[in-house]
Short mmCIF file of C-alpha atoms in Angstrom, two decimals:
data_model
loop_
_atom_site.label_atom_id
_atom_site.label_comp_id
_atom_site.label_asym_id
_atom_site.label_seq_id
_atom_site.Cartn_x
_atom_site.Cartn_y
_atom_site.Cartn_z
CA MET A 1 -46.71 -143.77 -7.77
CA ARG A 2 -44.57 -145.81 -5.30
CA SER A 3 -41.93 -146.13 -8.03
CA ASP A 4 -41.35 -142.29 -7.86
CA ASP A 5 -39.13 -143.24 -4.65
CA ILE A 6 -36.52 -144.50 -7.13
CA LYS A 7 -37.20 -142.44 -10.26
CA HIS A 8 -37.70 -138.63 -9.45
CA GLY A 9 -35.63 -135.95 -7.96
CA ILE A 10 -32.00 -134.87 -8.16
CA GLU A 11 -31.09 -137.21 -5.37
CA ARG A 12 -32.36 -140.18 -7.41
CA ALA A 13 -29.92 -139.67 -10.30
CA PRO A 14 -27.91 -142.78 -9.11
CA HIS A 15 -31.10 -144.84 -9.10
CA ARG A 16 -32.01 -143.68 -12.63
CA ALA A 17 -28.44 -144.41 -13.61
CA LEU A 18 -28.97 -148.19 -12.40
CA LEU A 19 -32.30 -148.30 -14.20
CA LYS A 20 -30.85 -147.28 -17.35
CA ALA A 21 -28.28 -150.17 -17.09
CA LEU A 22 -31.38 -152.36 -17.40
CA GLY A 23 -32.51 -150.52 -20.62
CA VAL A 24 -35.05 -148.23 -19.06
CA VAL A 25 -35.26 -144.97 -21.09
CA ASP A 26 -36.20 -141.55 -19.91
CA LYS A 27 -39.95 -141.81 -21.09
CA ASP A 28 -40.37 -144.95 -19.06
CA LEU A 29 -39.74 -142.96 -15.93
CA GLY A 30 -43.26 -141.51 -16.08
CA LYS A 31 -45.00 -144.95 -16.31
CA PRO A 32 -45.92 -147.39 -13.66
CA PHE A 33 -43.24 -150.07 -12.76
CA ILE A 34 -44.89 -153.54 -12.62
CA ALA A 35 -43.31 -156.60 -11.04
CA ILE A 36 -43.81 -159.90 -12.85
CA VAL A 37 -43.30 -162.34 -9.98
CA ASN A 38 -42.61 -165.68 -11.80
CA SER A 39 -42.30 -169.08 -10.13
CA TYR A 40 -40.76 -170.50 -13.45
CA ALA A 41 -38.59 -173.56 -12.62
CA THR A 42 -37.38 -176.42 -14.85
CA VAL A 43 -37.88 -178.98 -12.07
CA VAL A 44 -41.62 -178.42 -11.65
CA PRO A 45 -43.88 -179.69 -14.41
CA GLY A 46 -46.54 -177.24 -13.47
CA HIS A 47 -43.95 -174.40 -13.78
CA VAL A 48 -41.70 -175.27 -16.72
CA HIS A 49 -43.73 -173.19 -19.16
CA LEU A 50 -44.25 -170.25 -17.04
CA ASP A 51 -41.45 -168.35 -18.79
CA GLN A 52 -43.76 -168.08 -21.79
CA VAL A 53 -46.73 -167.05 -19.68
CA ALA A 54 -44.57 -164.31 -18.12
CA ASP A 55 -43.55 -163.11 -21.70
CA ALA A 56 -47.26 -162.86 -22.58
CA VAL A 57 -47.84 -160.92 -19.38
CA LYS A 58 -44.93 -158.58 -20.31
CA VAL A 59 -46.53 -157.87 -23.72
CA GLY A 60 -49.79 -156.90 -22.02
CA ILE A 61 -48.03 -154.55 -19.61
CA LEU A 62 -46.08 -152.87 -22.37
CA SER A 63 -49.15 -152.43 -24.50
CA ALA A 64 -50.98 -150.74 -21.67
CA GLY A 65 -48.14 -148.26 -20.95
CA GLY A 66 -46.45 -149.91 -18.08
CA VAL A 67 -42.80 -151.01 -17.62
CA PRO A 68 -42.33 -154.74 -16.68
CA PHE A 69 -39.62 -156.11 -14.43
CA GLU A 70 -39.38 -159.77 -13.75
CA PHE A 71 -38.10 -161.79 -10.68
CA ASN A 72 -38.46 -165.24 -9.49
CA THR A 73 -39.61 -167.11 -6.47
CA ILE A 74 -38.95 -170.67 -5.43
CA ALA A 75 -41.27 -173.55 -6.25
CA VAL A 76 -41.57 -177.04 -4.83
CA CYS A 77 -43.19 -179.83 -6.70
CA ASP A 78 -45.37 -181.71 -4.30
CA GLY A 79 -45.30 -184.81 -6.52
CA LEU A 80 -41.61 -185.04 -6.58
CA ALA A 81 -41.29 -184.18 -2.85
CA MET A 82 -43.95 -186.74 -1.85
CA GLY A 83 -43.03 -189.65 0.43
CA HIS A 84 -39.66 -188.59 1.70
CA GLU A 85 -37.96 -185.93 3.78
CA GLY A 86 -38.38 -183.33 1.01
CA MET A 87 -42.13 -183.00 1.67
CA ARG A 88 -41.24 -181.39 4.97
CA TYR A 89 -40.27 -178.32 3.01
CA SER A 90 -43.44 -177.96 0.82
CA LEU A 91 -45.84 -176.14 3.23
CA PRO A 92 -43.02 -174.04 4.80
CA SER A 93 -42.05 -172.84 1.32
CA ARG A 94 -45.36 -170.90 1.35
CA GLU A 95 -44.04 -168.53 3.96
CA LEU A 96 -40.65 -168.19 2.07
CA ILE A 97 -42.43 -167.32 -1.06
CA ALA A 98 -44.58 -164.57 0.54
CA ASP A 99 -41.52 -163.18 2.32
CA SER A 100 -39.35 -163.08 -0.81
CA ILE A 101 -42.00 -161.33 -2.69
CA GLU A 102 -42.35 -158.76 0.05
CA VAL A 103 -38.66 -158.19 0.04
CA MET A 104 -38.38 -157.56 -3.68
CA VAL A 105 -41.56 -155.37 -4.11
CA GLN A 106 -40.76 -153.28 -1.07
CA ALA A 107 -37.04 -152.84 -1.81
CA HIS A 108 -37.73 -151.82 -5.49
CA ARG A 109 -40.92 -149.79 -4.97
CA PHE A 110 -43.10 -151.54 -7.58
CA ASP A 111 -46.49 -149.86 -8.39
CA GLY A 112 -48.20 -153.16 -9.07
CA MET A 113 -47.50 -156.83 -9.67
CA VAL A 114 -48.62 -159.79 -11.71
CA LEU A 115 -48.21 -163.06 -9.75
CA VAL A 116 -47.43 -165.81 -12.41
CA THR A 117 -47.87 -169.17 -10.51
CA ASN A 118 -49.08 -172.63 -10.38
CA CYS A 119 -49.14 -175.61 -7.97
CA ASP A 120 -49.93 -176.26 -4.32
CA LYS A 121 -47.96 -173.79 -2.11
CA ILE A 122 -46.85 -171.34 -4.56
CA THR A 123 -50.21 -169.76 -5.42
CA PRO A 124 -51.19 -169.51 -1.75
CA GLY A 125 -47.70 -167.91 -0.94
CA MET A 126 -48.25 -165.34 -3.83
CA LEU A 127 -51.67 -164.59 -2.43
CA LEU A 128 -50.26 -164.02 1.00
CA ALA A 129 -47.84 -161.59 -0.38
CA ALA A 130 -50.56 -159.81 -2.30
CA ALA A 131 -52.56 -159.27 0.88
CA ARG A 132 -49.55 -158.33 2.96
CA LEU A 133 -48.22 -155.72 0.47
CA ASN A 134 -51.58 -154.45 -0.64
CA VAL A 135 -50.32 -152.95 -3.98
CA PRO A 136 -52.39 -153.34 -7.09
CA ALA A 137 -51.96 -157.06 -8.09
CA LEU A 138 -53.57 -159.89 -9.81
CA VAL A 139 -52.80 -163.62 -10.29
CA VAL A 140 -52.07 -165.68 -13.51
CA THR A 141 -52.10 -169.32 -12.83
CA GLY A 142 -50.34 -171.54 -15.31
CA GLY A 143 -53.13 -174.04 -16.10
CA PRO A 144 -53.54 -177.83 -15.81
CA MET A 145 -51.65 -180.45 -17.73
CA LEU A 146 -53.50 -182.69 -20.24
CA SER A 147 -54.55 -186.12 -19.11
CA GLY A 148 -52.77 -189.20 -20.24
CA THR A 149 -54.57 -192.29 -21.66
CA TYR A 150 -54.00 -195.80 -20.42
CA LYS A 151 -56.13 -198.69 -21.65
CA GLY A 152 -58.74 -196.36 -22.85
CA LYS A 153 -58.95 -194.40 -19.54
CA ARG A 154 -57.81 -190.99 -18.64
CA VAL A 155 -54.88 -191.10 -16.13
CA GLY A 156 -52.72 -188.65 -14.33
CA THR A 157 -50.27 -188.51 -11.33
CA ALA A 158 -52.64 -189.94 -8.90
CA SER A 159 -53.23 -192.87 -11.02
CA VAL A 160 -49.46 -193.79 -10.72
CA PHE A 161 -49.44 -193.48 -6.99
CA GLU A 162 -52.50 -195.70 -6.73
CA ALA A 163 -50.90 -198.20 -9.15
CA VAL A 164 -48.04 -198.78 -6.59
CA GLY A 165 -50.78 -200.28 -4.32
CA GLU A 166 -52.10 -202.36 -7.14
CA PHE A 167 -48.59 -203.63 -7.77
CA VAL A 168 -48.09 -204.51 -4.17
CA ALA A 169 -51.53 -206.38 -4.18
CA GLY A 170 -50.52 -208.36 -7.30
CA LYS A 171 -53.12 -206.58 -9.49
CA MET A 172 -50.60 -205.07 -11.79
CA SER A 173 -47.39 -206.27 -13.15
CA GLU A 174 -44.25 -204.30 -13.27
CA GLU A 175 -44.35 -203.84 -16.95
CA GLU A 176 -47.86 -202.43 -16.68
CA LEU A 177 -46.83 -199.96 -14.11
CA LYS A 178 -43.78 -198.90 -16.39
CA THR A 179 -46.26 -198.31 -19.31
CA LEU A 180 -48.60 -196.18 -17.01
CA GLU A 181 -45.76 -194.31 -15.69
CA ASP A 182 -44.66 -193.32 -19.28
CA VAL A 183 -48.13 -191.97 -20.34
CA ALA A 184 -49.66 -190.58 -17.16
CA CYS A 185 -48.29 -187.00 -17.53
CA PRO A 186 -48.12 -186.06 -21.25
CA SER A 187 -47.58 -182.34 -20.91
CA CYS A 188 -46.52 -179.50 -18.72
CA GLY A 189 -48.93 -177.92 -16.18
CA SER A 190 -50.53 -178.71 -12.86
CA CYS A 191 -51.85 -182.20 -12.21
CA ASN A 192 -54.98 -182.93 -14.15
CA GLY A 193 -57.58 -183.40 -11.40
CA MET A 194 -59.18 -181.37 -8.77
CA PHE A 195 -56.01 -181.58 -6.62
CA THR A 196 -54.53 -178.75 -4.48
CA ALA A 197 -52.95 -176.85 -7.36
CA ASN A 198 -56.08 -176.67 -9.46
CA THR A 199 -58.40 -176.22 -6.53
CA MET A 200 -56.19 -173.09 -5.54
CA ALA A 201 -56.46 -171.74 -9.07
CA CYS A 202 -60.25 -172.14 -8.95
CA VAL A 203 -60.34 -170.67 -5.47
CA THR A 204 -58.28 -167.68 -6.67
CA GLU A 205 -60.59 -166.95 -9.44
CA ALA A 206 -63.57 -167.27 -7.03
CA LEU A 207 -61.94 -164.94 -4.74
CA GLY A 208 -61.78 -162.26 -7.49
CA MET A 209 -57.93 -162.19 -7.59
CA SER A 210 -57.50 -163.46 -11.23
CA LEU A 211 -59.50 -162.66 -14.31
CA PRO A 212 -62.64 -164.66 -15.05
CA GLY A 213 -61.82 -167.77 -16.94
CA CYS A 214 -58.22 -168.01 -15.72
CA ALA A 215 -58.27 -171.16 -13.71
CA THR A 216 -59.26 -173.96 -16.12
CA PRO A 217 -57.77 -173.56 -19.64
CA SER A 218 -54.93 -176.04 -20.22
CA ALA A 219 -51.31 -175.10 -19.56
CA VAL A 220 -50.40 -175.80 -23.28
CA GLY A 221 -53.41 -173.95 -24.91
CA ALA A 222 -53.44 -170.50 -26.62
CA ALA A 223 -56.11 -169.32 -24.15
CA ARG A 224 -53.52 -169.41 -21.29
CA LEU A 225 -51.35 -166.95 -23.22
CA ARG A 226 -54.39 -164.69 -23.97
CA ILE A 227 -55.38 -164.55 -20.49
CA ALA A 228 -51.75 -163.75 -19.49
CA LYS A 229 -51.65 -160.89 -21.94
CA ASN A 230 -55.08 -159.59 -20.72
CA SER A 231 -53.73 -159.72 -17.21
CA GLY A 232 -50.71 -157.66 -18.06
CA GLU A 233 -52.82 -155.00 -19.51
CA ARG A 234 -55.26 -155.01 -16.67
CA VAL A 235 -52.62 -154.64 -13.93
CA VAL A 236 -51.79 -151.20 -15.38
CA GLU A 237 -55.40 -150.24 -15.14
CA LEU A 238 -55.39 -151.50 -11.62
CA VAL A 239 -52.57 -149.11 -10.65
CA THR A 240 -54.48 -146.15 -12.33
CA GLU A 241 -57.61 -147.22 -10.49
CA ASP A 242 -55.77 -147.82 -7.17
CA LEU A 243 -57.74 -151.03 -6.79
CA LYS A 244 -55.84 -153.11 -4.26
CA PRO A 245 -56.01 -156.71 -2.91
CA LEU A 246 -57.55 -155.70 0.41
CA ASP A 247 -60.33 -154.03 -1.48
CA ILE A 248 -61.12 -157.36 -3.05
CA LEU A 249 -60.18 -159.89 -0.08
CA THR A 250 -63.20 -159.24 2.06
CA LEU A 251 -65.30 -161.68 4.14
CA ASP A 252 -67.79 -161.93 1.19
CA ALA A 253 -64.90 -162.89 -1.16
CA PHE A 254 -63.76 -165.58 1.16
CA GLU A 255 -67.21 -166.91 1.60
CA ASN A 256 -67.55 -167.07 -2.23
CA ALA A 257 -64.34 -168.80 -2.52
CA ILE A 258 -65.38 -171.48 0.10
CA MET A 259 -68.64 -172.01 -1.53
CA VAL A 260 -67.11 -172.55 -5.00
CA ASP A 261 -64.60 -174.94 -3.34
CA MET A 262 -67.48 -176.93 -1.77
CA ALA A 263 -69.29 -177.28 -5.11
CA LEU A 264 -66.01 -178.44 -6.73
CA GLY A 265 -65.24 -181.01 -4.00
CA GLY A 266 -61.66 -179.57 -3.80
CA SER A 267 -58.68 -180.27 -1.85
CA THR A 268 -58.57 -180.07 2.00
CA ASN A 269 -55.34 -178.06 1.77
CA THR A 270 -57.58 -175.07 0.65
CA VAL A 271 -58.73 -174.81 4.29
CA LEU A 272 -55.10 -174.16 5.40
CA HIS A 273 -54.47 -171.69 2.79
CA LEU A 274 -57.66 -169.65 3.13
CA LEU A 275 -57.27 -169.47 6.82
CA ALA A 276 -53.77 -168.26 6.33
CA LEU A 277 -54.76 -165.56 3.65
CA ALA A 278 -57.73 -164.34 5.81
CA ARG A 279 -55.33 -163.93 8.65
CA GLU A 280 -52.96 -161.82 6.40
CA ALA A 281 -55.90 -159.77 5.19
CA ASP A 282 -57.24 -159.21 8.77
CA VAL A 283 -60.44 -160.95 7.96
CA SER A 284 -61.99 -163.05 10.70
CA LEU A 285 -62.51 -166.53 9.19
CA PRO A 286 -63.27 -169.27 11.81
CA LEU A 287 -62.64 -172.97 10.85
CA ALA A 288 -66.37 -173.68 11.58
CA LEU A 289 -67.37 -171.43 8.73
CA PHE A 290 -66.20 -174.07 6.23
CA ASP A 291 -68.50 -176.61 7.71
CA THR A 292 -71.38 -174.05 7.83
CA LEU A 293 -71.02 -173.33 4.08
CA SER A 294 -70.46 -176.97 3.21
CA ARG A 295 -73.97 -177.75 4.67
CA LYS A 296 -75.28 -174.93 2.58
CA VAL A 297 -73.70 -175.52 -0.96
CA SER A 298 -73.93 -178.89 -2.57
CA HIS A 299 -71.21 -180.87 -4.39
CA LEU A 300 -71.70 -180.21 -8.01
CA CYS A 301 -68.65 -181.37 -9.90
CA ASN A 302 -67.66 -185.00 -9.77
CA MET A 303 -63.95 -184.53 -10.50
CA VAL A 304 -60.80 -186.60 -10.29
CA PRO A 305 -59.73 -187.99 -7.82
CA SER A 306 -63.12 -189.10 -6.54
CA GLY A 307 -65.01 -188.74 -9.90
CA PRO A 308 -64.44 -189.13 -13.63
CA TYR A 309 -64.03 -185.65 -14.78
CA THR A 310 -60.69 -183.84 -15.35
CA MET A 311 -59.85 -180.16 -15.62
CA GLU A 312 -60.28 -180.36 -19.40
CA ASP A 313 -63.89 -181.33 -18.87
CA LEU A 314 -64.61 -178.55 -16.38
CA ASP A 315 -63.02 -175.96 -18.88
CA SER A 316 -65.17 -177.31 -21.70
CA ALA A 317 -68.34 -177.01 -19.44
CA GLY A 318 -67.66 -173.22 -19.04
CA GLY A 319 -65.12 -173.16 -16.16
CA ILE A 320 -65.55 -171.36 -12.92
CA PRO A 321 -67.77 -168.66 -14.29
CA ALA A 322 -70.24 -171.33 -15.32
CA LEU A 323 -70.03 -172.99 -11.92
CA MET A 324 -70.40 -169.64 -10.11
CA LYS A 325 -73.52 -168.98 -12.26
CA GLU A 326 -74.98 -172.21 -11.18
CA VAL A 327 -74.45 -171.42 -7.51
CA SER A 328 -75.11 -167.68 -7.88
CA SER A 329 -78.15 -167.76 -5.52
CA PHE A 330 -75.76 -168.37 -2.69
CA LEU A 331 -72.92 -166.06 -3.70
CA HIS A 332 -72.19 -162.37 -2.65
CA LEU A 333 -72.65 -160.96 -6.27
CA ASN A 334 -71.63 -157.42 -5.34
CA ALA A 335 -68.17 -158.58 -4.24
CA ILE A 336 -65.58 -156.63 -6.37
CA THR A 337 -62.84 -158.44 -8.45
CA VAL A 338 -59.68 -157.62 -10.20
CA ALA A 339 -61.56 -157.23 -13.36
CA GLY A 340 -62.89 -154.09 -12.00
CA LYS A 341 -66.41 -155.59 -12.07
CA THR A 342 -68.47 -157.41 -9.50
CA VAL A 343 -68.96 -161.17 -9.33
CA GLY A 344 -72.42 -160.73 -10.71
CA GLU A 345 -71.27 -158.68 -13.63
CA ASN A 346 -68.41 -161.16 -14.45
CA ILE A 347 -70.82 -164.13 -14.52
CA GLU A 348 -73.73 -162.55 -16.17
CA GLN A 349 -73.20 -164.15 -19.57
CA ALA A 350 -71.76 -167.40 -18.25
CA VAL A 351 -73.54 -170.64 -19.36
CA VAL A 352 -73.07 -174.20 -18.29
CA LEU A 353 -72.13 -176.06 -21.38
CA ASP A 354 -72.16 -179.65 -19.88
CA ALA A 355 -74.63 -180.41 -17.07
CA ASN A 356 -72.83 -183.71 -16.45
CA VAL A 357 -69.66 -181.90 -15.34
CA VAL A 358 -71.24 -178.86 -13.66
CA ARG A 359 -74.50 -180.50 -12.21
CA PRO A 360 -77.53 -178.31 -11.51
CA VAL A 361 -78.15 -177.31 -7.88
CA SER A 362 -81.24 -179.42 -8.14
CA ASN A 363 -79.29 -182.59 -9.04
CA PRO A 364 -76.09 -182.54 -7.08
CA VAL A 365 -73.46 -185.17 -6.76
CA HIS A 366 -73.86 -184.92 -3.04
CA PRO A 367 -76.26 -182.86 -1.03
CA GLU A 368 -73.59 -181.34 0.93
CA GLY A 369 -70.18 -179.70 -0.06
CA GLY A 370 -66.91 -181.27 -0.44
CA ILE A 371 -65.17 -180.56 2.93
CA ALA A 372 -66.41 -181.43 6.50
CA ILE A 373 -64.84 -180.21 9.81
CA LEU A 374 -64.82 -182.87 12.46
CA GLU A 375 -64.37 -182.25 16.18
CA GLY A 376 -64.30 -184.68 19.32
CA ASN A 377 -62.01 -185.81 22.06
CA LEU A 378 -59.33 -186.79 19.34
CA ALA A 379 -59.62 -183.34 17.68
CA PRO A 380 -60.72 -180.68 20.24
CA LYS A 381 -59.63 -177.84 17.82
CA GLY A 382 -60.94 -179.54 14.71
CA ALA A 383 -59.91 -181.93 11.88
CA VAL A 384 -60.53 -181.81 8.16
CA VAL A 385 -61.82 -184.44 5.70
CA LYS A 386 -62.94 -184.48 2.06
CA ALA A 387 -66.32 -186.05 2.77
CA THR A 388 -67.31 -186.35 -0.86
CA ALA A 389 -64.30 -188.64 -1.51
CA ILE A 390 -65.50 -191.23 1.04
CA SER A 391 -67.80 -194.16 0.12
CA SER A 392 -71.20 -194.15 1.95
CA GLU A 393 -70.13 -197.36 3.89
CA MET A 394 -67.23 -195.57 5.60
CA LEU A 395 -68.84 -192.37 6.46
CA VAL A 396 -69.50 -193.94 9.90
CA HIS A 397 -66.88 -196.20 11.11
CA VAL A 398 -65.38 -197.76 14.34
CA GLY A 399 -62.12 -199.58 14.21
CA PRO A 400 -59.00 -200.33 16.24
CA ALA A 401 -56.09 -197.88 15.90
CA LYS A 402 -52.74 -198.96 14.34
CA VAL A 403 -50.45 -196.18 15.59
CA PHE A 404 -47.37 -194.85 13.81
CA ASP A 405 -45.05 -192.00 14.80
CA SER A 406 -44.14 -191.20 11.20
CA GLU A 407 -45.24 -191.69 7.68
CA GLU A 408 -42.35 -193.95 6.98
CA GLU A 409 -43.28 -196.33 9.77
CA ALA A 410 -46.94 -196.45 8.44
CA MET A 411 -45.81 -196.93 4.91
CA GLU A 412 -43.63 -199.88 5.88
CA ALA A 413 -46.58 -201.55 7.62
CA ILE A 414 -48.86 -200.98 4.61
CA MET A 415 -46.23 -202.36 2.07
CA ASN A 416 -45.65 -205.38 4.33
CA LYS A 417 -49.50 -205.99 4.40
CA LYS A 418 -49.84 -205.51 8.17
CA ILE A 419 -52.98 -203.46 7.80
CA ARG A 420 -56.32 -205.27 7.97
CA GLU A 421 -59.78 -204.50 7.03
CA GLY A 422 -61.50 -202.24 9.62
CA ASP A 423 -58.26 -200.75 11.01
CA VAL A 424 -57.84 -196.97 11.59
CA ILE A 425 -54.24 -196.00 10.81
CA VAL A 426 -53.01 -193.20 12.98
CA ILE A 427 -49.99 -191.36 11.83
CA ARG A 428 -48.83 -188.67 14.34
CA TYR A 429 -45.82 -186.33 14.90
CA GLU A 430 -46.47 -185.10 11.30
CA GLY A 431 -48.24 -181.89 12.09
CA PRO A 432 -46.76 -178.40 11.22
CA LYS A 433 -44.61 -178.28 14.40
CA GLY A 434 -43.95 -181.93 15.04
CA GLY A 435 -43.25 -182.95 11.42
CA PRO A 436 -41.99 -180.35 10.94
CA GLY A 437 -43.69 -179.04 8.01
CA MET A 438 -47.05 -181.06 7.97
CA ARG A 439 -46.15 -183.43 5.24
CA GLU A 440 -48.74 -184.39 2.65
CA MET A 441 -49.27 -188.28 2.68
CA LEU A 442 -50.28 -189.29 -0.72
CA SER A 443 -48.17 -192.37 -0.76
CA PRO A 444 -49.78 -194.25 2.11
CA THR A 445 -53.42 -193.26 1.02
CA ALA A 446 -52.80 -194.04 -2.62
CA THR A 447 -51.23 -197.41 -1.81
CA ILE A 448 -54.15 -198.31 0.47
CA THR A 449 -56.59 -197.43 -2.36
CA GLY A 450 -54.48 -199.41 -4.89
CA MET A 451 -54.62 -202.42 -2.57
CA GLY A 452 -58.38 -202.28 -2.44
CA LEU A 453 -58.58 -201.18 1.25
CA ALA A 454 -60.10 -197.77 0.82
CA GLU A 455 -63.63 -199.10 1.45
CA SER A 456 -62.55 -200.64 4.80
CA VAL A 457 -59.50 -198.83 6.32
CA ALA A 458 -59.50 -195.23 7.63
CA LEU A 459 -56.50 -192.97 8.27
CA VAL A 460 -56.26 -190.13 10.65
CA THR A 461 -53.27 -187.80 11.14
CA ASP A 462 -52.09 -184.48 12.45
CA GLY A 463 -50.34 -184.12 9.14
CA ARG A 464 -52.26 -183.43 5.89
CA PHE A 465 -53.19 -185.08 2.63
CA SER A 466 -52.70 -184.43 -0.98
CA GLY A 467 -55.51 -183.21 -3.12
CA ALA A 468 -55.21 -186.39 -4.93
CA THR A 469 -56.21 -188.35 -1.82
CA ARG A 470 -59.53 -190.22 -1.64
CA GLY A 471 -61.18 -192.40 0.96
CA PRO A 472 -61.88 -191.95 4.76
CA CYS A 473 -58.71 -189.83 5.31
CA ILE A 474 -58.90 -187.34 8.01
CA GLY A 475 -56.14 -184.74 8.58
CA HIS A 476 -55.18 -181.48 10.17
CA ILE A 477 -55.90 -183.00 13.73
CA SER A 478 -55.51 -180.06 16.14
CA PRO A 479 -53.86 -179.89 18.65
CA GLU A 480 -51.17 -181.90 17.02
CA ALA A 481 -49.09 -184.52 18.82
CA ALA A 482 -46.14 -182.27 19.23
CA ASP A 483 -48.45 -179.84 21.06
CA SER A 484 -49.60 -182.62 23.42
CA GLY A 485 -52.76 -183.09 21.57
CA PRO A 486 -54.94 -186.23 22.36
CA ILE A 487 -53.60 -187.96 19.24
CA ALA A 488 -50.23 -188.29 21.04
CA ILE A 489 -51.68 -190.60 23.61
CA ILE A 490 -53.56 -193.02 21.42
CA LYS A 491 -52.35 -196.71 21.68
CA SER A 492 -52.64 -199.40 19.06
CA GLY A 493 -55.90 -201.29 19.81
CA ASP A 494 -57.82 -198.14 21.08
CA LEU A 495 -61.14 -197.89 19.28
CA ILE A 496 -61.39 -194.76 16.92
CA GLU A 497 -64.83 -193.64 16.12
CA ILE A 498 -65.48 -191.61 12.94
CA ASP A 499 -68.91 -190.14 12.19
CA VAL A 500 -68.78 -187.75 9.24
CA PRO A 501 -72.60 -186.93 9.17
CA ARG A 502 -72.42 -185.95 12.76
CA ARG A 503 -68.98 -184.28 12.36
CA ARG A 504 -67.47 -186.35 15.16
CA LEU A 505 -63.97 -187.83 15.67
CA ASN A 506 -63.45 -189.63 19.03
CA VAL A 507 -61.33 -192.12 20.70
CA LYS A 508 -63.38 -194.43 22.96
CA LEU A 509 -61.63 -193.77 26.15
CA SER A 510 -63.02 -192.28 29.36
CA ASN A 511 -62.21 -188.66 30.32
CA LYS A 512 -60.29 -190.04 33.15
CA GLU A 513 -58.15 -192.39 31.09
CA LEU A 514 -57.45 -189.45 28.60
CA GLU A 515 -56.35 -187.21 31.55
CA THR A 516 -54.15 -189.87 33.09
CA ARG A 517 -52.30 -190.51 29.73
CA LEU A 518 -51.86 -186.90 29.00
CA LYS A 519 -50.26 -186.30 32.43
CA LEU A 520 -47.81 -189.23 31.78
CA LEU A 521 -46.98 -188.03 28.12
CA LYS A 522 -43.40 -186.87 27.83
CA PRO A 523 -42.74 -184.26 25.11
CA LYS A 524 -40.52 -185.60 22.15
CA GLN A 525 -37.46 -183.81 21.10
CA PRO A 526 -37.71 -181.92 17.88
CA LYS A 527 -36.83 -183.98 14.87
CA ILE A 528 -34.75 -181.19 13.12
CA ARG A 529 -32.62 -178.71 15.22
CA ARG A 530 -30.95 -176.52 12.49
CA GLY A 531 -31.74 -174.70 9.30
CA TYR A 532 -35.10 -173.32 8.15
CA LEU A 533 -37.29 -176.18 9.38
CA ALA A 534 -35.96 -175.67 12.87
CA ARG A 535 -37.00 -171.98 12.68
CA TYR A 536 -40.38 -172.86 11.13
CA SER A 537 -41.09 -175.42 13.85
CA HIS A 538 -40.52 -172.87 16.46
CA LEU A 539 -42.68 -170.21 15.02
CA VAL A 540 -45.56 -172.05 13.23
CA GLN A 541 -48.95 -171.82 14.53
CA PRO A 542 -51.50 -174.72 14.70
CA ALA A 543 -53.26 -176.14 11.70
CA HIS A 544 -56.68 -174.67 12.83
CA LEU A 545 -55.11 -171.31 12.49
CA GLY A 546 -53.72 -172.04 8.90
CA SER A 547 -50.18 -173.10 9.91
CA VAL A 548 -49.04 -169.55 9.61
CA LEU A 549 -45.98 -168.28 11.37
CA GLU A 550 -46.41 -166.44 14.63
CA LYS A 551 -46.56 -162.81 14.26
CA PRO A 552 -44.24 -160.54 16.24
CA ARG A 553 -45.69 -159.31 19.53
#
């Protein structure tokens, strides 16, 4: 065992003395030492209950004959960070989380680890650490919050963001907005729809890195604690079996995860995170594969924000095992999982309990999967869009650009009603390098939706979007403006052509005009010159590579 490095031998007497200061007894020295990596924080609704989840994991570890040790990572709440400078830190936090776990696990020689997580960048950061460290590990996600109810309809965080637009458009009073605000988030947990946090929980289960049935039970249900306890027991077995993350994180596993993501109609952010995870696992995963699999696997779950169903509905319908059973003809059923069983064995007894929520392959919500990859002279290295969240009228659109060099400039124009039907809002210098940090932009997209413009206005950016975004919103444009990508030379009034069925994104300019403008482009000075974001901006790779940090040469 790795922990023998701090437990055995005369020369380790000082180490044993320090362990005994923690309450470790002599008979514990022959047992596996298991890290519980917990992102518990009282500032994040998705994480405020993770102390209880971690306690259940401890019980499982102890009952299986392991010794649990707990430490924490940071956690950013994307909802609270949205729409201001704080959002610059969200995506970069993924790398800090992975690095901090590496430091703690390597320094203290743990034999295995349970990653207790939730929310947008924390789960991916923990997966990156699992791949990098390659010690026996599994993930326990914290579960979704319950939905709120407003005027007889289910609501959540996204409802409030969109309500801001309704208020601006005069469709909602300030008193109504306040009432919605009070009821939208009635419990702890990740936000209630198929946003990034819940998409990543589902993707983690589909990858085989959490136990079957982990992703969908609510944060406040007893099932969440039972899963946590079972996971604590299972990690000790993983150490005995020497089953490691890189045994699980194969190309087959990534393809399974992408196909489940496509069937769910999940967040575009999963593209960034799976690209980054594959890079950490040394698996070749080209951006184009997402589009290939999207054309193969239909969209089966009509989930919030683009549909009516919430995570509670998906859980009641049988969760991810049921969905995987429905698409099993496409999956790699021999892929191994942390359960010690193959995907096929895990889903053998799964049953779809509500065919309205998990539609049959023969009757999909959309014939293609949730995410499309676009290319063209505006995005030579690709761009990402949630195709299933776009109305049929906006899948093909040509409109004049309204260009902004920051989210704040765009938001000011939207709030002052300077955006007209048919416009294509271009927000640039918000990429991983130029942002820096590749901010999510739920505020402008939700406000546009609330104002009733989602059927007539498109938005393209080198930044990214929240999983709660819906409508013709195209992100991850690569190369970004800060890397002298074509988006940097777009002018207001230029015609932008969007063709999702043909996977094209172009600006209607001649090659000669594009070349001339690019030659005249003057690089912008970095927005931030000190601290973590300055280092991140210097090292971060483009979005089509997962916005990972450059590896040492």
